[in-house]
Amino acid sequence: MKRKPSTEATAAWIRLMRIQGSVLDAVEQDLKKAGFPPLAWYDALLELSRAPSGEMRPVELEKQMLIPQYSTSRLIDRLVDEGLAARRECKIDKRGQFVEITEAGRELQKKMWSAYSAAIEKHFGSKLSDADALKLCGLLDRLGCSCDEAPALAPREGAPTR
Amino acid sequence: MKRKPSTEATAAWIRLMRIQGSVLDAVEQDLKKAGFPPLAWYDALLELSRAPSGEMRPVELEKQMLIPQYSTSRLIDRLVDEGLAARRECKIDKRGQFVEITEAGRELQKKMWSAYSAAIEKHFGSKLSDADALKLCGLLDRLGCSCDEAPALAPREGAPTR
DNA sequence: TCAAGATTGATGCAGGTGCATTTATTGGGC
DNA sequence: GCCCAATAAATGCACCTGCATCAATCTTGA
């Protein structure tokens, strides 16, 4: 009788957990050493900068980033504190609000992308051929939870994370 | 001129980060809902249970688990508090100590593996053929940092994480 | 129209994590 | 033998996260 998670699946699981962790760690360390804030900030700024008018509802941001509501709320707090984003009132729904990226926010996002993309290349891209990367995409996509799956996985620039 | 991290590499990066996050999350939720402690506890108990005499140095544990020193120290605190492990003095090096898994620790590790393996199968294994799993292993292994790479990636049972 | 329930966002609290530092001990060079 | 750098482990502090809950507002349906 076959084992429930096959030996192969278990081996792949272990690697997925370990390798992702160490590669992400290496990238975040590079960013931190370059004096940049955490990647979550980048992800948020990227999403905001992509929004048609540079602003979006916290709920939207939350869905895009796959992070819990309170986490979004506090992340926005920090961005606002640093002048990277601003809260705008939402006239059509007084419970809510809009968050708008500032000029400083756009600039930081761009600067971070320089460092971030370099780190991705160094710790990840340089170790795979494009063909390998495509294979990896294919395999990982098969794991995509039936659930949401962030809509616009950006064929453009900048890589959101997590 | 080619982009630095190719489009393919960037796409793979995004998926690696997002999919790993959501799958790990799903698995941890299952474990938590079943009333079990965090996966890190399981990993530690697994490592300890595998040690020849059921005990190892914190430093060893730290290297196996790829977590920082202080993190290991506190994890051991919690395991000891719960009676899952015990600190033993180390006669050959009085700076150090040995951590020994208790019977309760071994039992918890086994119970957790039932739930953990089921969750791996549900959220991961069932979505990949064995051949796919092997391909995924191969691709991920290419990313292994030149650094350590936890030695015994256990061809046995139980999957360590992160 | 109005009450019940759903949705948006914030927050108090407990616990976890990273960083830097501290304490104890070891080992190496002189 | 003695001093100093290196190693083992713990810990104080600031910050971050998850959970539960709250207040405000919107929506639905009788």
PDB file of C-alpha atoms in Angstrom, chain B:
ATOM      1  CA  MET B   1      19.179  44.041 -24.175  1.00  0.00           C
ATOM      2  CA  LYS B   2      17.791  41.411 -21.863  1.00  0.00           C
ATOM      3  CA  ARG B   3      16.199  42.333 -18.583  1.00  0.00           C
ATOM      4  CA  LYS B   4      18.252  41.457 -15.557  1.00  0.00           C
ATOM      5  CA  PRO B   5      15.895  39.073 -13.839  1.00  0.00           C
ATOM      6  CA  SER B   6      14.178  37.710 -16.925  1.00  0.00           C
ATOM      7  CA  THR B   7      10.416  37.868 -17.213  1.00  0.00           C
ATOM      8  CA  GLU B   8      10.377  34.131 -16.662  1.00  0.00           C
ATOM      9  CA  ALA B   9      12.510  34.326 -13.523  1.00  0.00           C
ATOM     10  CA  THR B  10      10.373  37.100 -12.110  1.00  0.00           C
ATOM     11  CA  ALA B  11       7.204  35.163 -12.760  1.00  0.00           C
ATOM     12  CA  ALA B  12       8.669  32.113 -11.064  1.00  0.00           C
ATOM     13  CA  TRP B  13       9.812  34.217  -8.123  1.00  0.00           C
ATOM     14  CA  ILE B  14       6.361  35.636  -7.594  1.00  0.00           C
ATOM     15  CA  ARG B  15       4.812  32.207  -7.661  1.00  0.00           C
ATOM     16  CA  LEU B  16       7.389  30.712  -5.362  1.00  0.00           C
ATOM     17  CA  MET B  17       6.683  33.395  -2.782  1.00  0.00           C
ATOM     18  CA  ARG B  18       2.929  33.441  -3.073  1.00  0.00           C
ATOM     19  CA  ILE B  19       2.167  29.775  -3.476  1.00  0.00           C
ATOM     20  CA  GLN B  20       4.527  28.679  -0.751  1.00  0.00           C
ATOM     21  CA  GLY B  21       2.939  31.190   1.554  1.00  0.00           C
ATOM     22  CA  SER B  22      -0.613  30.169   0.922  1.00  0.00           C
ATOM     23  CA  VAL B  23       0.045  26.444   0.985  1.00  0.00           C
ATOM     24  CA  LEU B  24       2.054  26.647   4.187  1.00  0.00           C
ATOM     25  CA  ASP B  25      -0.666  28.774   5.660  1.00  0.00           C
ATOM     26  CA  ALA B  26      -3.332  26.240   4.777  1.00  0.00           C
ATOM     27  CA  VAL B  27      -1.321  23.447   6.347  1.00  0.00           C
ATOM     28  CA  GLU B  28      -0.611  25.393   9.515  1.00  0.00           C
ATOM     29  CA  GLN B  29      -4.271  26.291   9.827  1.00  0.00           C
ATOM     30  CA  ASP B  30      -5.237  22.648   9.620  1.00  0.00           C
ATOM     31  CA  LEU B  31      -2.751  21.776  12.340  1.00  0.00           C
ATOM     32  CA  LYS B  32      -3.920  24.596  14.527  1.00  0.00           C
ATOM     33  CA  LYS B  33      -7.556  23.687  14.057  1.00  0.00           C
ATOM     34  CA  ALA B  34      -6.700  20.176  15.173  1.00  0.00           C
ATOM     35  CA  GLY B  35      -5.372  21.687  18.376  1.00  0.00           C
ATOM     36  CA  PHE B  36      -1.672  21.222  17.687  1.00  0.00           C
ATOM     37  CA  PRO B  37       1.189  23.624  18.397  1.00  0.00           C
ATOM     38  CA  PRO B  38       3.052  25.426  15.590  1.00  0.00           C
ATOM     39  CA  LEU B  39       5.034  23.524  12.987  1.00  0.00           C
ATOM     40  CA  ALA B  40       8.306  24.749  14.446  1.00  0.00           C
ATOM     41  CA  TRP B  41       7.614  22.590  17.476  1.00  0.00           C
ATOM     42  CA  TYR B  42       7.131  19.600  15.241  1.00  0.00           C
ATOM     43  CA  ASP B  43      10.365  20.262  13.419  1.00  0.00           C
ATOM     44  CA  ALA B  44      12.283  20.484  16.645  1.00  0.00           C
ATOM     45  CA  LEU B  45      10.708  17.341  18.068  1.00  0.00           C
ATOM     46  CA  LEU B  46      11.433  15.498  14.848  1.00  0.00           C
ATOM     47  CA  GLU B  47      15.080  16.495  14.920  1.00  0.00           C
ATOM     48  CA  LEU B  48      15.402  15.522  18.543  1.00  0.00           C
ATOM     49  CA  SER B  49      13.646  12.193  18.039  1.00  0.00           C
ATOM     50  CA  ARG B  50      16.066  11.397  15.247  1.00  0.00           C
ATOM     51  CA  ALA B  51      19.154  12.084  17.284  1.00  0.00           C
ATOM     52  CA  PRO B  52      20.846   8.792  18.128  1.00  0.00           C
ATOM     53  CA  SER B  53      20.255   9.121  21.865  1.00  0.00           C
ATOM     54  CA  GLY B  54      17.238  11.379  21.670  1.00  0.00           C
ATOM     55  CA  GLU B  55      19.281  14.374  22.657  1.00  0.00           C
ATOM     56  CA  MET B  56      21.298  17.028  20.913  1.00  0.00           C
ATOM     57  CA  ARG B  57      23.037  20.334  21.467  1.00  0.00           C
ATOM     58  CA  PRO B  58      21.034  23.492  20.874  1.00  0.00           C
ATOM     59  CA  VAL B  59      23.676  24.505  18.378  1.00  0.00           C
ATOM     60  CA  GLU B  60      22.988  21.392  16.363  1.00  0.00           C
ATOM     61  CA  LEU B  61      19.279  21.969  16.426  1.00  0.00           C
ATOM     62  CA  GLU B  62      19.874  25.499  15.271  1.00  0.00           C
ATOM     63  CA  LYS B  63      21.850  24.346  12.256  1.00  0.00           C
ATOM     64  CA  GLN B  64      19.330  21.687  11.311  1.00  0.00           C
ATOM     65  CA  MET B  65      16.395  24.011  11.549  1.00  0.00           C
ATOM     66  CA  LEU B  66      18.008  27.031   9.935  1.00  0.00           C
ATOM     67  CA  ILE B  67      16.740  29.363  12.620  1.00  0.00           C
ATOM     68  CA  PRO B  68      18.706  31.906  14.652  1.00  0.00           C
ATOM     69  CA  GLN B  69      20.320  31.085  17.957  1.00  0.00           C
ATOM     70  CA  TYR B  70      17.965  33.043  20.176  1.00  0.00           C
ATOM     71  CA  SER B  71      15.049  31.504  18.416  1.00  0.00           C
ATOM     72  CA  THR B  72      16.300  28.034  19.234  1.00  0.00           C
ATOM     73  CA  SER B  73      16.853  29.040  22.814  1.00  0.00           C
ATOM     74  CA  ARG B  74      13.286  30.177  23.214  1.00  0.00           C
ATOM     75  CA  LEU B  75      11.796  27.276  21.329  1.00  0.00           C
ATOM     76  CA  ILE B  76      13.562  24.931  23.728  1.00  0.00           C
ATOM     77  CA  ASP B  77      12.186  26.965  26.629  1.00  0.00           C
ATOM     78  CA  ARG B  78       8.672  26.329  25.401  1.00  0.00           C
ATOM     79  CA  LEU B  79       9.216  22.636  24.744  1.00  0.00           C
ATOM     80  CA  VAL B  80      10.648  22.253  28.225  1.00  0.00           C
ATOM     81  CA  ASP B  81       7.776  24.210  29.756  1.00  0.00           C
ATOM     82  CA  GLU B  82       5.358  21.793  28.145  1.00  0.00           C
ATOM     83  CA  GLY B  83       7.293  18.739  29.260  1.00  0.00           C
ATOM     84  CA  LEU B  84       8.143  17.755  25.694  1.00  0.00           C
ATOM     85  CA  ALA B  85      11.876  18.058  26.179  1.00  0.00           C
ATOM     86  CA  ALA B  86      14.341  18.410  29.025  1.00  0.00           C
ATOM     87  CA  ARG B  87      17.635  20.193  29.411  1.00  0.00           C
ATOM     88  CA  ARG B  88      20.577  18.023  30.418  1.00  0.00           C
ATOM     89  CA  GLU B  89      23.917  19.314  31.498  1.00  0.00           C
ATOM     90  CA  CYS B  90      26.790  18.823  29.131  1.00  0.00           C
ATOM     91  CA  LYS B  91      29.792  17.536  30.994  1.00  0.00           C
ATOM     92  CA  ILE B  92      32.287  17.923  28.221  1.00  0.00           C
ATOM     93  CA  ASP B  93      31.476  21.597  27.646  1.00  0.00           C
ATOM     94  CA  LYS B  94      30.089  23.501  30.549  1.00  0.00           C
ATOM     95  CA  ARG B  95      28.997  26.400  28.392  1.00  0.00           C
ATOM     96  CA  GLY B  96      26.581  24.124  26.627  1.00  0.00           C
ATOM     97  CA  GLN B  97      23.861  21.633  27.376  1.00  0.00           C
ATOM     98  CA  PHE B  98      21.979  18.784  25.841  1.00  0.00           C
ATOM     99  CA  VAL B  99      18.299  18.838  25.035  1.00  0.00           C
ATOM    100  CA  GLU B 100      16.567  15.523  25.309  1.00  0.00           C
ATOM    101  CA  ILE B 101      13.152  14.670  23.951  1.00  0.00           C
ATOM    102  CA  THR B 102      10.760  13.189  26.506  1.00  0.00           C
ATOM    103  CA  GLU B 103       8.302  10.363  26.021  1.00  0.00           C
ATOM    104  CA  ALA B 104       5.526  12.941  25.799  1.00  0.00           C
ATOM    105  CA  GLY B 105       7.565  14.716  23.151  1.00  0.00           C
ATOM    106  CA  ARG B 106       7.880  11.565  21.077  1.00  0.00           C
ATOM    107  CA  GLU B 107       4.178  10.943  21.320  1.00  0.00           C
ATOM    108  CA  LEU B 108       3.270  14.442  20.284  1.00  0.00           C
ATOM    109  CA  GLN B 109       5.633  14.238  17.335  1.00  0.00           C
ATOM    110  CA  LYS B 110       3.913  11.070  16.138  1.00  0.00           C
ATOM    111  CA  LYS B 111       0.422  12.464  16.600  1.00  0.00           C
ATOM    112  CA  MET B 112       1.369  15.629  14.808  1.00  0.00           C
ATOM    113  CA  TRP B 113       2.775  13.674  11.906  1.00  0.00           C
ATOM    114  CA  SER B 114      -0.614  12.084  11.341  1.00  0.00           C
ATOM    115  CA  ALA B 115      -2.237  15.478  11.031  1.00  0.00           C
ATOM    116  CA  TYR B 116       0.713  17.060   9.275  1.00  0.00           C
ATOM    117  CA  SER B 117       1.052  14.361   6.644  1.00  0.00           C
ATOM    118  CA  ALA B 118      -2.668  14.493   5.974  1.00  0.00           C
ATOM    119  CA  ALA B 119      -2.463  18.242   5.515  1.00  0.00           C
ATOM    120  CA  ILE B 120       0.541  17.954   3.199  1.00  0.00           C
ATOM    121  CA  GLU B 121      -1.342  15.444   1.110  1.00  0.00           C
ATOM    122  CA  LYS B 122      -4.483  17.547   1.041  1.00  0.00           C
ATOM    123  CA  HIS B 123      -2.910  20.879   0.160  1.00  0.00           C
ATOM    124  CA  PHE B 124       0.143  19.757  -1.744  1.00  0.00           C
ATOM    125  CA  GLY B 125       0.663  16.101  -2.558  1.00  0.00           C
ATOM    126  CA  SER B 126      -2.736  15.558  -4.087  1.00  0.00           C
ATOM    127  CA  LYS B 127      -2.089  18.303  -6.602  1.00  0.00           C
ATOM    128  CA  LEU B 128       1.093  16.863  -8.062  1.00  0.00           C
ATOM    129  CA  SER B 129       1.971  13.561  -9.644  1.00  0.00           C
ATOM    130  CA  ASP B 130       5.051  11.845  -8.289  1.00  0.00           C
ATOM    131  CA  ALA B 131       6.853  12.747 -11.480  1.00  0.00           C
ATOM    132  CA  ASP B 132       5.927  16.395 -10.995  1.00  0.00           C
ATOM    133  CA  ALA B 133       7.103  16.259  -7.421  1.00  0.00           C
ATOM    134  CA  LEU B 134      10.457  14.976  -8.584  1.00  0.00           C
ATOM    135  CA  LYS B 135      10.747  17.723 -11.171  1.00  0.00           C
ATOM    136  CA  LEU B 136       9.920  20.274  -8.516  1.00  0.00           C
ATOM    137  CA  CYS B 137      12.608  18.808  -6.257  1.00  0.00           C
ATOM    138  CA  GLY B 138      15.128  19.068  -9.024  1.00  0.00           C
ATOM    139  CA  LEU B 139      14.347  22.687  -9.766  1.00  0.00           C
ATOM    140  CA  LEU B 140      14.310  23.713  -6.142  1.00  0.00           C
ATOM    141  CA  ASP B 141      17.547  21.930  -5.427  1.00  0.00           C
ATOM    142  CA  ARG B 142      19.192  24.116  -7.982  1.00  0.00           C
ATOM    143  CA  LEU B 143      18.352  27.083  -5.791  1.00  0.00           C
ATOM    144  CA  GLY B 144      19.949  25.608  -2.690  1.00  0.00           C
ATOM    145  CA  CYS B 145      22.199  28.262  -1.298  1.00  0.00           C
ATOM    146  CA  SER B 146      25.847  27.372  -1.511  1.00  0.00           C
ATOM    147  CA  CYS B 147      25.727  27.603   2.271  1.00  0.00           C
ATOM    148  CA  ASP B 148      24.877  24.769   4.622  1.00  0.00           C
ATOM    149  CA  GLU B 149      21.859  22.836   3.395  1.00  0.00           C
ATOM    150  CA  ALA B 150      20.613  20.757   6.270  1.00  0.00           C
ATOM    151  CA  PRO B 151      22.493  17.470   5.924  1.00  0.00           C
ATOM    152  CA  ALA B 152      20.041  14.642   6.479  1.00  0.00           C
ATOM    153  CA  LEU B 153      16.964  15.607   4.517  1.00  0.00           C
ATOM    154  CA  ALA B 154      15.415  12.515   5.931  1.00  0.00           C
ATOM    155  CA  PRO B 155      14.529   9.824   3.478  1.00  0.00           C
ATOM    156  CA  ARG B 156      12.671   8.369   6.435  1.00  0.00           C
ATOM    157  CA  GLU B 157       9.393   9.748   7.618  1.00  0.00           C
ATOM    158  CA  GLY B 158       8.218  13.098   8.900  1.00  0.00           C
ATOM    159  CA  ALA B 159       8.908  16.261   7.022  1.00  0.00           C
ATOM    160  CA  PRO B 160      10.862  19.039   8.651  1.00  0.00           C
ATOM    161  CA  THR B 161       9.935  22.509   7.580  1.00  0.00           C
ATOM    162  CA  ARG B 162      11.536  25.812   6.697  1.00  0.00           C
TER     163      ARG B 162
END
